[in-house]
Amino acid sequence: RKEVEQDPGPFNVPEGATVAFNCTYSNSASQSFFWYRQDCRKEPKLLMSVYSSGNEDGRFTAQLNRASQYISLLIRDSKLSDSATYLCVVSGSASKIIFGSGTRLSIRP
Amino acid sequence: EAQVTQNPRYLITVTGKKLTVTCSQNMNHEYMSWYRQDPGLGLRQIYYSMNVEVTDKGDVPEGYKVSRKEKRNFPLILESPSPNQTSLYFCASSLFTSEHNEQFFGPGTRLTVL
């Protein structure tokens, strides 16, 4: 079993739709959680950190469920520019950082 | 401008010819790391460094070496490249504190080993 698992997609949704991604992790001692966005052939960039209390940044909402060991990302009112691959990242000890394989999202006009 | 730079951005080489990919950051970050990204496998950590002269293996260190003689630089060395090291490589850096542990990535180096 992979340490961090994501649905690879692709998710193909119309502009304006709401889309949700989930990511599960296997190490219950994991401490930090992130969502990164990666455009084709470009470097990953931090989208948002994920906190236990949940956090929101504009159209994006991230949540953490420690009991079930998953994190989620919700995108509301999706835009064409949201088309990208979304990477779930989990950090345990001071050094171990695990990336999920990514979920591809394609927004159609 | 705060950034992580990598060179070269693209490299085609032949099996067995030693190469070095440089990585430099100007953010005074303690933590630096190398990843490779392959289709269907996501980003996998090769080596990381918590500080100068401190390096540790990640998940896929075989065939790679690193050094951290200065805080800003973290070169990746392939002593004898093989075709299975053809990949997209990213360097990243981070403050790696409890409050600021997001990583900043370089633009990537696309390596082809023939």
Coordinates of N, CA and C in Angstrom, one line a residue:
Chain A
R1 N 0.9 -1.2 0.0 CA 0.0 0.0 0.0 C 0.9 1.2 0.0
K2 N 0.5 2.2 -0.8 CA 1.3 3.4 -0.9 C 1.1 4.2 0.4
E3 N 2.1 5.0 0.8 CA 2.0 5.8 2.0 C 1.0 7.0 1.8
V4 N 0.9 7.5 0.6 CA 0.0 8.6 0.3 C -0.7 8.2 -1.0
E5 N -2.0 8.1 -0.9 CA -2.8 7.7 -2.1 C -3.8 8.7 -2.5
Q6 N -3.8 8.9 -3.8 CA -4.8 9.9 -4.4 C -5.4 9.2 -5.6
D7 N -6.6 9.6 -5.9 CA -7.3 9.2 -7.1 C -6.6 9.9 -8.3
P8 N -6.1 9.2 -9.3 CA -5.3 9.9 -10.3 C -6.2 10.7 -11.3
G9 N -7.5 10.4 -11.3 CA -8.3 11.1 -12.2 C -8.2 10.5 -13.6
P10 N -8.3 11.3 -14.7 CA -8.6 12.7 -14.6 C -10.0 13.1 -14.3
F11 N -10.2 14.2 -13.6 CA -11.5 14.7 -13.4 C -11.7 15.8 -14.5
N12 N -12.8 15.6 -15.2 CA -13.2 16.5 -16.2 C -14.5 17.2 -15.9
V13 N -14.5 18.4 -15.5 CA -15.7 19.1 -15.0 C -16.0 20.4 -15.8
P14 N -17.2 20.8 -15.9 CA -17.5 22.1 -16.5 C -17.1 23.3 -15.7
E15 N -16.8 24.4 -16.3 CA -16.5 25.6 -15.6 C -17.7 26.0 -14.7
G16 N -17.3 26.4 -13.5 CA -18.3 26.8 -12.5 C -18.7 25.6 -11.6
A17 N -18.3 24.4 -11.9 CA -18.6 23.3 -11.0 C -17.8 23.3 -9.7
T18 N -18.3 22.5 -8.8 CA -17.6 22.2 -7.6 C -16.9 20.9 -7.7
V19 N -15.7 20.8 -7.3 CA -15.0 19.5 -7.4 C -14.2 19.2 -6.1
A20 N -14.2 18.0 -5.7 CA -13.5 17.6 -4.5 C -12.5 16.5 -4.7
F21 N -11.4 16.6 -4.1 CA -10.4 15.5 -4.1 C -10.1 15.0 -2.7
N22 N -9.9 13.7 -2.6 CA -9.5 13.2 -1.3 C -8.1 12.6 -1.4
C23 N -7.4 12.4 -0.3 CA -6.1 11.9 -0.3 C -6.0 11.1 1.1
T24 N -5.6 9.9 1.0 CA -5.4 9.1 2.3 C -3.9 8.9 2.5
Y25 N -3.6 8.8 3.8 CA -2.2 8.6 4.2 C -2.2 7.4 5.2
S26 N -1.1 6.7 5.3 CA -1.0 5.5 6.1 C -0.3 5.7 7.4
N27 N 0.5 6.7 7.6 CA 1.3 6.9 8.8 C 0.5 7.8 9.7
S28 N 0.0 7.3 10.8 CA -0.8 8.0 11.8 C 0.0 9.1 12.5
A29 N 1.4 9.0 12.4 CA 2.2 10.0 13.1 C 2.5 11.2 12.2
S30 N 1.9 11.2 11.0 CA 2.1 12.3 10.1 C 1.7 13.6 10.8
Q31 N 2.5 14.7 10.5 CA 2.3 15.9 11.3 C 1.8 17.1 10.4
S32 N 2.3 17.2 9.2 CA 2.0 18.3 8.3 C 1.4 17.9 7.0
F33 N 0.5 18.7 6.5 CA -0.2 18.2 5.3 C -0.4 19.4 4.4
F34 N -0.3 19.2 3.1 CA -0.3 20.3 2.1 C -1.0 19.8 0.9
W35 N -1.5 20.8 0.1 CA -1.9 20.6 -1.3 C -1.0 21.5 -2.1
Y36 N -0.4 20.8 -3.1 CA 0.4 21.6 -4.1 C -0.3 21.5 -5.5
R37 N -0.1 22.4 -6.3 CA -0.6 22.4 -7.6 C 0.6 22.3 -8.6
Q38 N 0.5 21.5 -9.6 CA 1.5 21.4 -10.6 C 0.9 21.5 -12.0
D39 N 1.4 22.5 -12.7 CA 1.0 22.6 -14.1 C 1.9 21.8 -15.0
C40 N 1.4 21.5 -16.2 CA 2.2 20.5 -17.0 C 3.6 20.9 -17.2
R41 N 4.5 20.0 -16.9 CA 6.0 20.2 -17.1 C 6.6 21.4 -16.2
K42 N 5.8 21.8 -15.2 CA 6.3 22.9 -14.4 C 6.6 22.3 -13.0
E43 N 7.2 23.2 -12.2 CA 7.4 22.8 -10.8 C 6.2 22.8 -9.9
P44 N 6.1 22.0 -8.9 CA 4.9 22.1 -8.0 C 5.0 23.4 -7.2
K45 N 3.8 24.0 -6.9 CA 3.7 25.2 -6.1 C 2.7 25.0 -5.0
L46 N 3.0 25.5 -3.9 CA 2.1 25.3 -2.7 C 0.8 26.0 -3.0
L47 N -0.3 25.2 -2.8 CA -1.6 25.8 -3.0 C -2.1 26.2 -1.6
M48 N -2.0 25.3 -0.6 CA -2.4 25.6 0.7 C -1.9 24.5 1.7
S49 N -1.7 25.0 2.9 CA -1.4 24.0 4.0 C -2.8 23.5 4.5
V50 N -2.8 22.4 5.2 CA -4.0 21.9 5.7 C -3.9 21.7 7.2
Y51 N -4.8 22.3 7.9 CA -4.8 22.3 9.4 C -6.0 21.5 9.9
S52 N -5.8 21.1 11.1 CA -6.9 20.2 11.7 C -8.2 20.9 11.8
S53 N -8.2 22.2 11.9 CA -9.4 23.0 12.0 C -10.0 23.3 10.6
G54 N -9.3 22.9 9.6 CA -9.8 23.2 8.2 C -9.4 24.6 7.9
N55 N -9.2 24.9 6.6 CA -8.9 26.2 6.3 C -9.4 26.5 4.9
E56 N -9.6 27.8 4.6 CA -10.3 28.2 3.4 C -9.4 29.4 2.8
D57 N -9.3 29.3 1.5 CA -8.6 30.4 0.8 C -9.4 30.7 -0.5
G58 N -10.2 31.7 -0.4 CA -11.1 32.0 -1.6 C -12.0 30.8 -1.9
R59 N -11.8 30.3 -3.1 CA -12.6 29.2 -3.6 C -12.2 27.9 -3.2
F60 N -11.1 27.8 -2.5 CA -10.5 26.6 -2.1 C -10.6 26.3 -0.6
T61 N -11.0 25.1 -0.2 CA -11.2 24.7 1.2 C -10.5 23.4 1.4
A62 N -9.6 23.3 2.4 CA -8.9 22.1 2.7 C -9.3 21.6 4.1
Q63 N -9.4 20.3 4.2 CA -9.8 19.8 5.5 C -8.9 18.5 5.8
L64 N -8.7 18.3 7.1 CA -7.9 17.2 7.6 C -8.8 16.3 8.5
N65 N -8.8 15.0 8.3 CA -9.5 14.1 9.2 C -8.5 13.1 9.7
R66 N -8.0 13.4 10.9 CA -6.9 12.6 11.5 C -7.4 11.2 11.8
A67 N -8.6 11.1 12.3 CA -9.2 9.8 12.7 C -9.2 8.8 11.5
S68 N -9.6 9.3 10.4 CA -9.7 8.5 9.2 C -8.5 8.6 8.3
Q69 N -7.6 9.5 8.7 CA -6.3 9.6 8.0 C -6.5 10.0 6.5
Y70 N -7.3 11.1 6.3 CA -7.4 11.6 5.0 C -7.5 13.1 5.0
I71 N -7.1 13.7 3.9 CA -7.2 15.2 3.7 C -8.0 15.4 2.4
S72 N -8.7 16.5 2.4 CA -9.5 16.8 1.2 C -9.3 18.2 0.7
L73 N -9.6 18.4 -0.5 CA -9.5 19.7 -1.2 C -10.8 19.9 -2.0
L74 N -11.5 21.0 -1.7 CA -12.7 21.4 -2.4 C -12.5 22.7 -3.2
I75 N -12.8 22.6 -4.4 CA -12.7 23.8 -5.3 C -14.1 24.2 -5.7
R76 N -14.5 25.4 -5.4 CA -15.8 25.9 -5.8 C -15.7 26.8 -7.0
D77 N -16.8 26.9 -7.7 CA -16.9 27.8 -8.9 C -15.6 27.7 -9.7
S78 N -15.3 26.5 -10.2 CA -14.0 26.2 -10.8 C -13.9 27.1 -12.1
K79 N -12.6 27.4 -12.3 CA -12.2 28.3 -13.5 C -11.4 27.4 -14.4
L80 N -11.3 27.9 -15.7 CA -10.4 27.2 -16.6 C -9.0 27.1 -16.1
S81 N -8.6 28.2 -15.4 CA -7.2 28.2 -14.9 C -6.9 27.3 -13.8
D82 N -8.0 26.6 -13.3 CA -7.7 25.6 -12.2 C -7.3 24.3 -12.8
S83 N -7.3 24.1 -14.1 CA -6.8 22.9 -14.7 C -5.4 22.7 -14.4
A84 N -5.1 21.6 -13.8 CA -3.7 21.3 -13.3 C -3.7 19.9 -12.7
T85 N -2.6 19.5 -12.2 CA -2.5 18.3 -11.3 C -2.3 18.8 -9.9
Y86 N -3.1 18.2 -9.0 CA -3.1 18.6 -7.6 C -2.4 17.4 -6.8
L87 N -1.4 17.8 -6.0 CA -0.6 16.9 -5.3 C -0.8 17.0 -3.8
C88 N -1.1 15.9 -3.2 CA -1.3 15.8 -1.8 C 0.1 15.5 -1.2
V89 N 0.5 16.2 -0.1 CA 1.8 16.0 0.5 C 1.7 15.8 2.0
V90 N 2.4 14.8 2.5 CA 2.3 14.5 3.9 C 3.7 14.5 4.5
S91 N 3.9 15.1 5.6 CA 5.2 15.2 6.2 C 5.1 14.6 7.6
G92 N 6.0 13.6 7.9 CA 6.0 13.0 9.2 C 7.0 13.5 10.1
S93 N 8.1 12.8 10.2 CA 9.2 13.3 11.1 C 9.8 14.5 10.4
A94 N 10.9 15.0 11.0 CA 11.5 16.3 10.5 C 11.9 16.2 9.1
S95 N 12.0 15.1 8.5 CA 12.6 15.0 7.2 C 11.8 14.3 6.2
K96 N 10.9 13.4 6.6 CA 10.3 12.5 5.6 C 9.1 13.2 5.0
I97 N 9.1 13.4 3.7 CA 8.1 14.1 3.0 C 7.6 13.2 1.9
I98 N 6.3 12.9 1.9 CA 5.8 11.9 0.9 C 4.8 12.7 0.0
F99 N 4.9 12.5 -1.3 CA 4.0 13.1 -2.2 C 3.1 12.0 -2.8
G100 N 1.8 12.4 -2.9 CA 0.9 11.5 -3.7 C 1.2 11.6 -5.1
S101 N 0.7 10.7 -5.9 CA 0.9 10.7 -7.4 C 0.2 11.8 -8.1
G102 N -0.7 12.4 -7.4 CA -1.4 13.6 -8.1 C -2.7 13.2 -8.7
T103 N -3.6 14.2 -8.7 CA -4.9 14.1 -9.3 C -5.0 15.1 -10.4
R104 N -5.3 14.6 -11.6 CA -5.4 15.6 -12.8 C -6.8 16.1 -12.8
L105 N -6.9 17.4 -13.0 CA -8.2 18.1 -13.1 C -8.2 18.9 -14.4
S106 N -9.2 18.7 -15.2 CA -9.4 19.5 -16.4 C -10.8 20.2 -16.4
I107 N -10.8 21.5 -16.5 CA -12.0 22.2 -16.5 C -12.3 22.6 -18.0
R108 N -13.5 22.3 -18.4 CA -14.0 22.5 -19.8 C -14.9 23.7 -19.8
P109 N -14.8 24.5 -20.9 CA -15.7 25.7 -21.0 C -17.2 25.4 -21.0
Chain B
E1 N 14.7 38.5 -6.1 CA 13.6 37.6 -6.1 C 14.0 36.3 -5.4
A2 N 13.2 35.9 -4.5 CA 13.4 34.6 -3.8 C 13.2 33.5 -4.8
Q3 N 14.2 32.6 -4.9 CA 14.0 31.5 -5.9 C 14.9 30.4 -5.6
V4 N 14.6 29.3 -6.3 CA 15.5 28.1 -6.4 C 15.8 27.9 -7.8
T5 N 17.1 27.8 -8.1 CA 17.5 27.7 -9.5 C 18.2 26.3 -9.7
Q6 N 18.1 25.8 -10.9 CA 18.7 24.5 -11.2 C 19.3 24.7 -12.6
N7 N 20.4 24.0 -12.7 CA 21.1 24.0 -14.1 C 21.8 22.6 -14.3
P8 N 21.7 22.1 -15.5 CA 21.0 22.6 -16.6 C 19.5 22.3 -16.5
R9 N 18.7 22.9 -17.4 CA 17.3 22.7 -17.4 C 17.0 21.4 -18.2
Y10 N 17.8 21.2 -19.2 CA 17.7 20.0 -20.1 C 19.0 19.4 -20.3
L11 N 19.1 18.1 -20.3 CA 20.4 17.4 -20.5 C 20.1 16.1 -21.1
I12 N 20.9 15.8 -22.2 CA 20.9 14.5 -22.9 C 22.3 14.0 -22.8
T13 N 22.5 12.8 -22.2 CA 23.8 12.3 -22.0 C 23.8 10.8 -22.3
V14 N 24.9 10.2 -22.2 CA 25.1 8.7 -22.5 C 25.4 8.0 -21.2
T15 N 25.1 6.7 -21.2 CA 25.3 5.8 -20.1 C 26.8 5.9 -19.6
G16 N 27.0 6.1 -18.3 CA 28.3 6.1 -17.7 C 29.0 7.4 -17.7
K17 N 28.5 8.4 -18.3 CA 29.2 9.7 -18.3 C 28.8 10.6 -17.1
K18 N 29.7 10.8 -16.2 CA 29.3 11.5 -14.9 C 28.8 12.8 -15.2
L19 N 27.7 13.2 -14.4 CA 27.2 14.5 -14.6 C 26.8 15.1 -13.2
T20 N 26.6 16.4 -13.2 CA 26.2 17.1 -12.0 C 25.1 18.1 -12.3
V21 N 24.0 18.0 -11.6 CA 23.0 19.0 -11.7 C 23.1 20.0 -10.5
T22 N 23.2 21.2 -10.8 CA 23.4 22.2 -9.6 C 22.0 22.7 -9.2
C23 N 22.0 23.0 -7.9 CA 20.8 23.6 -7.3 C 21.2 24.7 -6.3
S24 N 20.6 25.9 -6.4 CA 21.0 27.0 -5.5 C 19.7 27.7 -5.1
Q25 N 19.7 28.1 -3.8 CA 18.5 28.9 -3.3 C 19.1 30.1 -2.6
N26 N 18.3 31.2 -2.7 CA 18.7 32.5 -2.1 C 17.8 32.9 -0.9
M27 N 17.2 31.9 -0.3 CA 16.3 32.2 0.8 C 16.8 31.9 2.2
N28 N 18.1 31.5 2.2 CA 18.7 31.1 3.5 C 18.0 29.9 4.2
H29 N 17.5 29.0 3.4 CA 16.8 27.9 3.9 C 17.7 26.8 4.4
E30 N 17.4 26.2 5.5 CA 18.2 25.1 6.1 C 18.0 23.8 5.3
Y31 N 16.8 23.6 4.9 CA 16.4 22.3 4.3 C 16.5 22.3 2.8
M32 N 17.1 21.3 2.2 CA 17.1 21.2 0.7 C 16.9 19.7 0.4
S33 N 16.3 19.5 -0.8 CA 15.9 18.2 -1.1 C 16.0 18.0 -2.6
W34 N 16.2 16.8 -3.1 CA 16.1 16.4 -4.5 C 15.0 15.4 -4.7
Y35 N 14.2 15.5 -5.8 CA 13.2 14.6 -6.1 C 13.3 14.2 -7.6
R36 N 12.8 13.1 -7.9 CA 12.6 12.7 -9.3 C 11.1 12.5 -9.5
Q37 N 10.7 12.8 -10.7 CA 9.2 12.6 -11.0 C 9.1 11.8 -12.3
D38 N 8.4 10.7 -12.1 CA 8.2 9.8 -13.2 C 6.7 9.5 -13.4
P39 N 6.2 9.3 -14.6 CA 4.8 9.1 -14.9 C 4.2 8.0 -14.0
G40 N 3.1 8.3 -13.3 CA 2.4 7.3 -12.5 C 3.1 7.1 -11.2
L41 N 4.2 7.6 -10.9 CA 4.9 7.4 -9.6 C 5.0 8.6 -8.8
G42 N 4.6 9.8 -9.3 CA 4.7 11.0 -8.5 C 6.1 11.4 -8.3
L43 N 6.3 12.3 -7.3 CA 7.6 12.8 -6.9 C 8.2 11.8 -5.8
R44 N 9.4 11.4 -6.0 CA 10.0 10.5 -5.0 C 11.3 11.2 -4.6
Q45 N 11.5 11.2 -3.3 CA 12.7 11.9 -2.7 C 13.9 11.1 -2.9
I46 N 15.0 11.7 -3.4 CA 16.2 11.1 -3.6 C 17.2 11.2 -2.4
Y47 N 17.5 12.5 -2.1 CA 18.3 12.8 -0.9 C 17.7 14.1 -0.4
Y48 N 18.0 14.4 0.9 CA 17.7 15.6 1.5 C 18.8 16.0 2.4
S49 N 18.8 17.3 2.8 CA 19.8 17.9 3.7 C 19.2 18.8 4.7
M50 N 19.4 18.6 6.0 CA 18.8 19.4 7.0 C 19.7 20.6 7.3
N51 N 21.0 20.6 6.9 CA 21.8 21.7 7.1 C 23.2 21.4 6.4
V52 N 24.1 22.4 6.5 CA 25.4 22.2 5.9 C 26.1 21.0 6.5
E53 N 26.7 20.2 5.5 CA 27.4 18.9 5.9 C 26.5 17.9 6.5
V54 N 25.2 18.0 6.4 CA 24.2 17.0 6.9 C 23.3 16.5 5.7
T55 N 23.5 15.3 5.3 CA 22.7 14.8 4.2 C 22.2 13.4 4.5
D56 N 21.0 13.1 4.0 CA 20.4 11.8 4.3 C 19.7 11.2 3.1
K57 N 19.6 9.9 3.0 CA 18.9 9.3 1.9 C 17.4 9.4 2.0
G58 N 16.8 9.6 0.8 CA 15.4 9.6 0.7 C 14.9 8.2 0.4
D59 N 13.9 8.1 -0.5 CA 13.3 6.8 -0.8 C 14.1 6.1 -2.0
V60 N 14.7 6.9 -2.9 CA 15.3 6.3 -4.0 C 16.7 6.9 -4.2
P61 N 17.7 6.6 -3.3 CA 19.0 7.2 -3.4 C 20.0 6.5 -4.3
E62 N 19.7 5.3 -4.7 CA 20.6 4.4 -5.4 C 21.0 5.1 -6.7
G63 N 22.4 5.2 -7.0 CA 22.9 5.8 -8.2 C 23.1 7.3 -8.1
Y64 N 22.8 7.9 -7.0 CA 23.0 9.3 -6.8 C 23.9 9.7 -5.6
K65 N 24.5 10.8 -5.7 CA 25.2 11.4 -4.6 C 24.9 12.9 -4.5
V66 N 25.0 13.4 -3.3 CA 24.8 14.8 -3.1 C 25.9 15.3 -2.1
S67 N 26.0 16.7 -2.1 CA 26.9 17.3 -1.1 C 26.3 18.6 -0.7
R68 N 26.6 19.0 0.6 CA 26.1 20.3 1.1 C 27.2 21.0 1.8
K69 N 28.1 21.6 1.0 CA 29.2 22.3 1.5 C 28.9 23.7 1.9
E70 N 27.8 24.3 1.3 CA 27.4 25.6 1.6 C 25.9 25.6 1.8
K71 N 25.3 26.5 2.5 CA 23.9 26.5 2.8 C 23.1 26.6 1.5
R72 N 23.5 27.5 0.6 CA 22.7 27.8 -0.6 C 22.8 26.7 -1.7
N73 N 23.8 25.9 -1.7 CA 24.0 24.9 -2.8 C 23.8 23.5 -2.4
F74 N 23.2 22.7 -3.3 CA 22.9 21.3 -3.0 C 23.0 20.5 -4.4
P75 N 24.2 20.3 -4.9 CA 24.3 19.6 -6.2 C 23.9 18.1 -6.1
L76 N 23.4 17.7 -7.2 CA 23.0 16.2 -7.4 C 24.0 15.6 -8.4
I77 N 24.7 14.6 -8.0 CA 25.7 14.0 -8.8 C 25.3 12.6 -9.2
L78 N 25.4 12.3 -10.5 CA 25.2 11.0 -11.0 C 26.6 10.5 -11.5
E79 N 27.2 9.6 -10.8 CA 28.6 9.2 -11.1 C 28.6 8.3 -12.4
S80 N 27.6 7.5 -12.6 CA 27.6 6.6 -13.8 C 26.1 6.5 -14.2
P81 N 25.6 7.5 -14.9 CA 24.2 7.5 -15.2 C 23.8 6.3 -16.0
S82 N 22.6 5.8 -15.8 CA 22.0 4.7 -16.6 C 20.6 5.1 -17.1
P83 N 20.1 4.5 -18.1 CA 18.9 4.9 -18.8 C 17.7 4.9 -17.8
N84 N 17.7 4.1 -16.7 CA 16.6 4.2 -15.7 C 16.6 5.4 -14.9
Q85 N 17.7 6.3 -15.1 CA 17.7 7.6 -14.4 C 17.2 8.7 -15.3
T86 N 16.7 8.3 -16.4 CA 16.0 9.3 -17.3 C 14.7 9.7 -16.5
S87 N 14.6 11.0 -16.3 CA 13.5 11.5 -15.4 C 13.5 13.0 -15.4
L88 N 12.5 13.5 -14.7 CA 12.4 15.0 -14.4 C 12.8 15.2 -13.0
Y89 N 13.8 16.0 -12.8 CA 14.4 16.2 -11.4 C 14.0 17.6 -10.9
F90 N 13.6 17.6 -9.6 CA 13.3 18.9 -9.0 C 14.1 19.0 -7.7
C91 N 14.7 20.2 -7.5 CA 15.3 20.6 -6.2 C 14.3 21.4 -5.5
A92 N 14.3 21.3 -4.2 CA 13.4 22.1 -3.3 C 14.1 22.6 -2.1
S93 N 13.7 23.7 -1.5 CA 14.2 24.1 -0.2 C 13.1 24.6 0.7
S94 N 13.4 24.6 2.0 CA 12.4 25.0 2.9 C 13.0 25.5 4.2
L95 N 12.3 26.3 4.9 CA 12.8 26.7 6.3 C 12.7 25.5 7.2
F96 N 11.6 24.7 7.0 CA 11.3 23.5 7.7 C 11.3 23.8 9.2
T97 N 10.5 24.8 9.6 CA 10.2 25.0 11.0 C 8.7 24.5 11.2
S98 N 8.3 24.5 12.4 CA 6.9 24.0 12.7 C 5.9 25.0 12.1
E99 N 6.3 26.2 11.9 CA 5.3 27.2 11.3 C 5.5 27.4 9.8
H100 N 6.7 27.1 9.3 CA 7.0 27.3 7.9 C 7.7 26.1 7.3
N101 N 7.0 25.1 6.9 CA 7.6 24.0 6.3 C 7.2 23.7 4.9
E102 N 6.6 24.7 4.2 CA 6.3 24.5 2.8 C 7.6 24.5 2.0
Q103 N 7.6 23.7 0.9 CA 8.8 23.7 0.1 C 8.6 24.5 -1.1
F104 N 9.8 25.1 -1.5 CA 9.8 25.9 -2.8 C 10.7 25.1 -3.8
F105 N 10.2 25.0 -5.0 CA 10.8 24.1 -6.0 C 11.5 24.9 -7.0
G106 N 12.6 24.3 -7.5 CA 13.2 24.8 -8.7 C 12.4 24.5 -9.9
P107 N 12.8 25.0 -11.1 CA 12.0 24.8 -12.3 C 12.1 23.4 -12.9
G108 N 13.0 22.6 -12.4 CA 13.2 21.2 -12.9 C 14.3 21.0 -13.9
T109 N 14.8 19.8 -14.0 CA 15.8 19.5 -14.9 C 15.4 18.2 -15.6
R110 N 15.2 18.2 -16.9 CA 14.8 17.0 -17.6 C 16.0 16.3 -18.2
L111 N 16.3 15.1 -17.6 CA 17.5 14.4 -18.0 C 17.1 13.2 -18.8
T112 N 17.8 13.0 -19.9 CA 17.7 11.8 -20.7 C 19.0 11.1 -20.8
V113 N 19.0 9.8 -20.4 CA 20.3 9.0 -20.5 C 20.1 8.0 -21.5
L114 N 21.0 8.0 -22.6 CA 20.8 7.1 -23.7 C 21.7 5.9 -23.5

